[in-house]
Short mmCIF file of C-alpha atoms in Angstrom, two decimals:
data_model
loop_
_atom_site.label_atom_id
_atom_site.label_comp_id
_atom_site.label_asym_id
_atom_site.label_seq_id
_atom_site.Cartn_x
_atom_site.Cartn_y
_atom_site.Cartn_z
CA UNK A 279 4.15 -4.26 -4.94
CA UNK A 280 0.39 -3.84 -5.23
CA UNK A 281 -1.21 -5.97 -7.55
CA UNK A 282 -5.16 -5.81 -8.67
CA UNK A 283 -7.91 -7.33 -10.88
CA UNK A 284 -11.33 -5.80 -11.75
CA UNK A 285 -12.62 -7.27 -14.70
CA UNK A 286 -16.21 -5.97 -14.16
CA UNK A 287 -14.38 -2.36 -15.02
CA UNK A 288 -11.08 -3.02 -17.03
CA UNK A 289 -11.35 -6.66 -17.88
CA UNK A 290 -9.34 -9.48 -18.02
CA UNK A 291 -6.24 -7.70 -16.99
CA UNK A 292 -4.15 -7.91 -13.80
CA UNK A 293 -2.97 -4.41 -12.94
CA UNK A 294 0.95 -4.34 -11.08
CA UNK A 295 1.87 -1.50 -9.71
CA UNK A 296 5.79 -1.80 -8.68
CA UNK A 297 6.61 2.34 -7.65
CA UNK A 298 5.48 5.53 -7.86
CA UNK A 299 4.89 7.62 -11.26
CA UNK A 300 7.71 10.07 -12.26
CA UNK A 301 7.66 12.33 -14.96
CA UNK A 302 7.00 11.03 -18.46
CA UNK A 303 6.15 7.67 -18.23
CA UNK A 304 7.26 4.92 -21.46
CA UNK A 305 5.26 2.44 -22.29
CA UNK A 306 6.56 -1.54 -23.65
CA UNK A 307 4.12 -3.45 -25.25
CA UNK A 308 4.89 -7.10 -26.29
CA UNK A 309 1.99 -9.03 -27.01
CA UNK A 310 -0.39 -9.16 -23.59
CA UNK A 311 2.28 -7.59 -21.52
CA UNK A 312 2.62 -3.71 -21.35
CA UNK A 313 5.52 -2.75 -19.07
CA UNK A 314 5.51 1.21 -17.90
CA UNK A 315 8.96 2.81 -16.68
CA UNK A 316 9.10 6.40 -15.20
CA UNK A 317 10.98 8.92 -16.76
CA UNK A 318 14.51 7.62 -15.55
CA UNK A 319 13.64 4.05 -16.97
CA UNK A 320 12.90 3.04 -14.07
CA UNK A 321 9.98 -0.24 -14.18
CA UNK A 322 7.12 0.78 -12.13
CA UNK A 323 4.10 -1.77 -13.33
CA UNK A 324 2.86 -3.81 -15.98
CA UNK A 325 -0.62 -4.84 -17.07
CA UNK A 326 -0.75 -8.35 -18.35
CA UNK A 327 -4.11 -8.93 -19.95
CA UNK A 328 -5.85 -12.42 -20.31
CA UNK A 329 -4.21 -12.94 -17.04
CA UNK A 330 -6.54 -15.56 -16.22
CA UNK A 331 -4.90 -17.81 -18.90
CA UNK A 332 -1.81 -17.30 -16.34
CA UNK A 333 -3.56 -17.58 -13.42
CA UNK A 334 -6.92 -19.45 -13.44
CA UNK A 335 -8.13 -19.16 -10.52
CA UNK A 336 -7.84 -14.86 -10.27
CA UNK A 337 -11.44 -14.84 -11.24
CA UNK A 338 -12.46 -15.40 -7.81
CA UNK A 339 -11.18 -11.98 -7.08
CA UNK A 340 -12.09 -8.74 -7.66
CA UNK A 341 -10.13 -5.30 -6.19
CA UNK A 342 -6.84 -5.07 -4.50
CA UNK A 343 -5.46 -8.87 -5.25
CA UNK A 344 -2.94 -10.58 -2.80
CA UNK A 345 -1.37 -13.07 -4.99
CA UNK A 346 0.90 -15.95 -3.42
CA UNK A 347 4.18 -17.42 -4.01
CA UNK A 348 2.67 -19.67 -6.75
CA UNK A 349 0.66 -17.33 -8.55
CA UNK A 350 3.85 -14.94 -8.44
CA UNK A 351 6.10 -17.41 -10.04
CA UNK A 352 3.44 -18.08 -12.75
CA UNK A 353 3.25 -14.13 -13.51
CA UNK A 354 7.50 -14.34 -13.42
CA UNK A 355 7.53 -17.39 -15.80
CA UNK A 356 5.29 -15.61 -18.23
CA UNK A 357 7.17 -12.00 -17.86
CA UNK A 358 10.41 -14.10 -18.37
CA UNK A 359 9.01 -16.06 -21.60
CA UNK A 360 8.22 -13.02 -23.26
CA UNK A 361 12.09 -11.04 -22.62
CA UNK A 362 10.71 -9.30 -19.80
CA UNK A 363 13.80 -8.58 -16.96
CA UNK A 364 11.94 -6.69 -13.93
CA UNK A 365 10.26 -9.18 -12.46
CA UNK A 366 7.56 -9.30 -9.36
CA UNK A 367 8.68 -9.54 -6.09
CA UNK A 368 8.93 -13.35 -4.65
CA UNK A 369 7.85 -12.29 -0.62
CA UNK A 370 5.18 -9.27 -0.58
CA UNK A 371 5.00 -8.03 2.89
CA UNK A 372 1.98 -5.94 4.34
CA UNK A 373 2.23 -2.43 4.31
CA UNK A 374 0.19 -2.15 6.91
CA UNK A 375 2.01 -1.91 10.44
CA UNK A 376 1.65 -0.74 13.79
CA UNK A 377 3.95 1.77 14.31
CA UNK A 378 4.76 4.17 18.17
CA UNK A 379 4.49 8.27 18.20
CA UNK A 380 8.01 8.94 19.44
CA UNK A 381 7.81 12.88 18.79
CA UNK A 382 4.79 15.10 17.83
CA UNK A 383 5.34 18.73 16.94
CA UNK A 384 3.71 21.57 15.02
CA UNK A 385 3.75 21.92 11.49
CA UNK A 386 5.46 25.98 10.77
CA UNK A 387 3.26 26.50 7.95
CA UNK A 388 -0.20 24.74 9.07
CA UNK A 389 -2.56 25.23 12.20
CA UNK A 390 -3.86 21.90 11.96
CA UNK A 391 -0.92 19.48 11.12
CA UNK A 392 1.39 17.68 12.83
CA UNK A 393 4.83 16.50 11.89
CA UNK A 394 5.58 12.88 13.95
CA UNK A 395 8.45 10.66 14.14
CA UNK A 396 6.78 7.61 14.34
CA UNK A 397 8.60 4.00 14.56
CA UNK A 398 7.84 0.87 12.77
CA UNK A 399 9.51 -2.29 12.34
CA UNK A 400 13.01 -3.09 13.28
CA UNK A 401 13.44 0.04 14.83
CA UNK A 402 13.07 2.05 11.39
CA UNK A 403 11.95 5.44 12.34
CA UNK A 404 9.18 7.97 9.94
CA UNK A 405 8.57 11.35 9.54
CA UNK A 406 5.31 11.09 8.87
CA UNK A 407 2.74 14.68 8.62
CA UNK A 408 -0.48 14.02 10.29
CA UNK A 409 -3.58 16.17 10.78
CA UNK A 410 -5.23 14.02 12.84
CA UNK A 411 -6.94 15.70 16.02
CA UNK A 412 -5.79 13.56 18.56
CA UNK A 413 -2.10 13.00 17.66
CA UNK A 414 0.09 12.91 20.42
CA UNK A 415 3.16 11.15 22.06
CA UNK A 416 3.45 7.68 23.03
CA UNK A 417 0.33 6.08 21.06
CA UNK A 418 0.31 3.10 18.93
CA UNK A 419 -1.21 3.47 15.38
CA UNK A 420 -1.61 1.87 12.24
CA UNK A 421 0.70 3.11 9.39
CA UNK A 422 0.23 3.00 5.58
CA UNK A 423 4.08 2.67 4.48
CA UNK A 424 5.00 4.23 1.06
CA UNK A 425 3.20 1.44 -1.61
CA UNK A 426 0.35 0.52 0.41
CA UNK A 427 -2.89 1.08 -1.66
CA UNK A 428 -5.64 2.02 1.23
CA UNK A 429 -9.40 0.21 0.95
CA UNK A 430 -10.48 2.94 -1.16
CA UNK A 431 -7.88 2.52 -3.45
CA UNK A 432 -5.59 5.59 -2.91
CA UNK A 433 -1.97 4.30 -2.77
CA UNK A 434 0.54 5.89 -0.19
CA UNK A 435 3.53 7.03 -1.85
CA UNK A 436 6.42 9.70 -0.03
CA UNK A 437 4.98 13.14 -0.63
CA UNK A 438 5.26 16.32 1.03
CA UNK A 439 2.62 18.46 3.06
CA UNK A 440 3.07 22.07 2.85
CA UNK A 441 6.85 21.87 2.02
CA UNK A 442 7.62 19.05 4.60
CA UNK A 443 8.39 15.79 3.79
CA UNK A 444 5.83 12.82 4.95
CA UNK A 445 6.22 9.07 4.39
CA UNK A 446 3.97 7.24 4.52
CA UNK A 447 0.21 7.91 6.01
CA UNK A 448 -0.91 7.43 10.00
CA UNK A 449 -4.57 5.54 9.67
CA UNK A 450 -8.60 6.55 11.21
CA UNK A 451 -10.29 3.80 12.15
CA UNK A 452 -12.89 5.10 9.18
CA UNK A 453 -9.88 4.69 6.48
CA UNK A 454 -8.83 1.11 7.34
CA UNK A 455 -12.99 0.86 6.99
CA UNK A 456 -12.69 -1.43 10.18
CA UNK A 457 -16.70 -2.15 11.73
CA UNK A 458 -18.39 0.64 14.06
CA UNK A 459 -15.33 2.77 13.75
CA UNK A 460 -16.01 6.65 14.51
CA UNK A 461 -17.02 8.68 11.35
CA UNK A 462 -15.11 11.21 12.23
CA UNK A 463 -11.14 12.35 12.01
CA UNK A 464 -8.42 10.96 14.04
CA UNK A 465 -5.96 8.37 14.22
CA UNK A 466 -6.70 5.07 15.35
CA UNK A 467 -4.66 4.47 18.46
CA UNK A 468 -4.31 0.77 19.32
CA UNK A 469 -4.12 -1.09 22.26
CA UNK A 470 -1.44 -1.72 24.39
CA UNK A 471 -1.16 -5.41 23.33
CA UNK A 472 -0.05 -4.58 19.54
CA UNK A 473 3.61 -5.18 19.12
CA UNK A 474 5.55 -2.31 17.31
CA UNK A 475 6.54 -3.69 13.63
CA UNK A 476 3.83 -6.48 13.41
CA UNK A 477 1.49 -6.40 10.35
CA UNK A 478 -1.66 -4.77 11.55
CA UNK A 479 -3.87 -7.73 10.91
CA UNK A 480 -7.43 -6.20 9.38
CA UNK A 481 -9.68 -9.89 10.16
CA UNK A 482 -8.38 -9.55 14.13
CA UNK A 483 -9.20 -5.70 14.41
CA UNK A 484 -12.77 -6.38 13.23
CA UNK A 485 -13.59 -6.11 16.81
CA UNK A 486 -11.93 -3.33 17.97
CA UNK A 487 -15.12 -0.95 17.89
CA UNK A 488 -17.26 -3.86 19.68
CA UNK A 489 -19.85 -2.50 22.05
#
């Protein structure tokens, strides 16, 4: 789930984004509530508008919008209220995780990508198509996993690269827009001391690039 406010461009109105777009999309409207399903009917985001009348204290915030366990059971209560049955996710986890190069090898129809099989948490393993520089074997990186919206506000959904399939998105240092990182492509490969699974926590790798 990826949830966002920006009322300097859209307004008052809480964007939720709950999967990817697919085909013709339907829209629901009920009084501040639209609900959007993909073609298969499928629910895959509301906006719920005057959404600080929900949530108060939203207007703090502005961009990509973590809410917490209370906020989310306010947005429920309301969705509920008004006949509303796909409701938001009770525990959000990041999307952001440190994941291990098991395999690199060339892409057949590309000179410059690479397909990986790169692991993530509980031993979950992802083909992920990379065309960063420096991929190789054995290196630790941060990976967007499919609904992760990125700091510039692209979100990450399963796609394919020149006929393969990729899911998910192996991060720069430039992308995750972490301090003094090289502007320039290639993956950021972490340290030894990041665990394999663990959220990659953004505040902690302010100091990576440190002089």
């Amino acid at each position: 789930m990826i949830t966002s406010y920006n009322p300097k461009q859209i307004g008052d109105v809480l964007i939720v984004v709950l999967g990817p777009k697919k085909g013709k999309q339907q829209i629901n409207k009920k009084d501040d509530i639209v609900e959007i399903k993909d073609e298969d009917g499928n629910v895959i985001g509301y906006n719920i508008f005057n959404v600080s009348q929900i949530i108060p204290d939203i207007q703090n915030h502005n961009g990509k919008v973590d809410l917490n366990e209370n906020q989310i059971n306010q947005v429920n209560e309301f969705l509920t209220n008004h006949g509303f049955n796909s409701l938001l996710p009770k525990k959000v986890e990041s999307k952001f995780v440190v994941g291990y190069v098991k395999s690199v090898k060339d892409h057949p129809d590309s000179s410059h990508l690479r397909i990986t099989e790169t692991e993530v948490q509980d031993g979950k393993t992802l083909q992920i198509v990379s065309s960063s520089p420096n991929m190789r074997e054995g290196i630790k990186v941060v990976v967007a996993e499919s609904g992760a919206m990125m700091p510039n506000g692209l979100i990450i959904w399963p796609s394919e690269l020149k006929s393969v399939e990729s899911d998910g998105m192996i991060c720069s240092g430039r992308e995750l827009r972490i301090p003094n990182a090289p502007d320039k492509p290639g993956a950021l490969i972490l340290p030894d001391s990041y665990k394999i699974g663990e959220p990659f926590n953004f505040e902690k790798a302010k100091t990576l690039f440190d002089e």
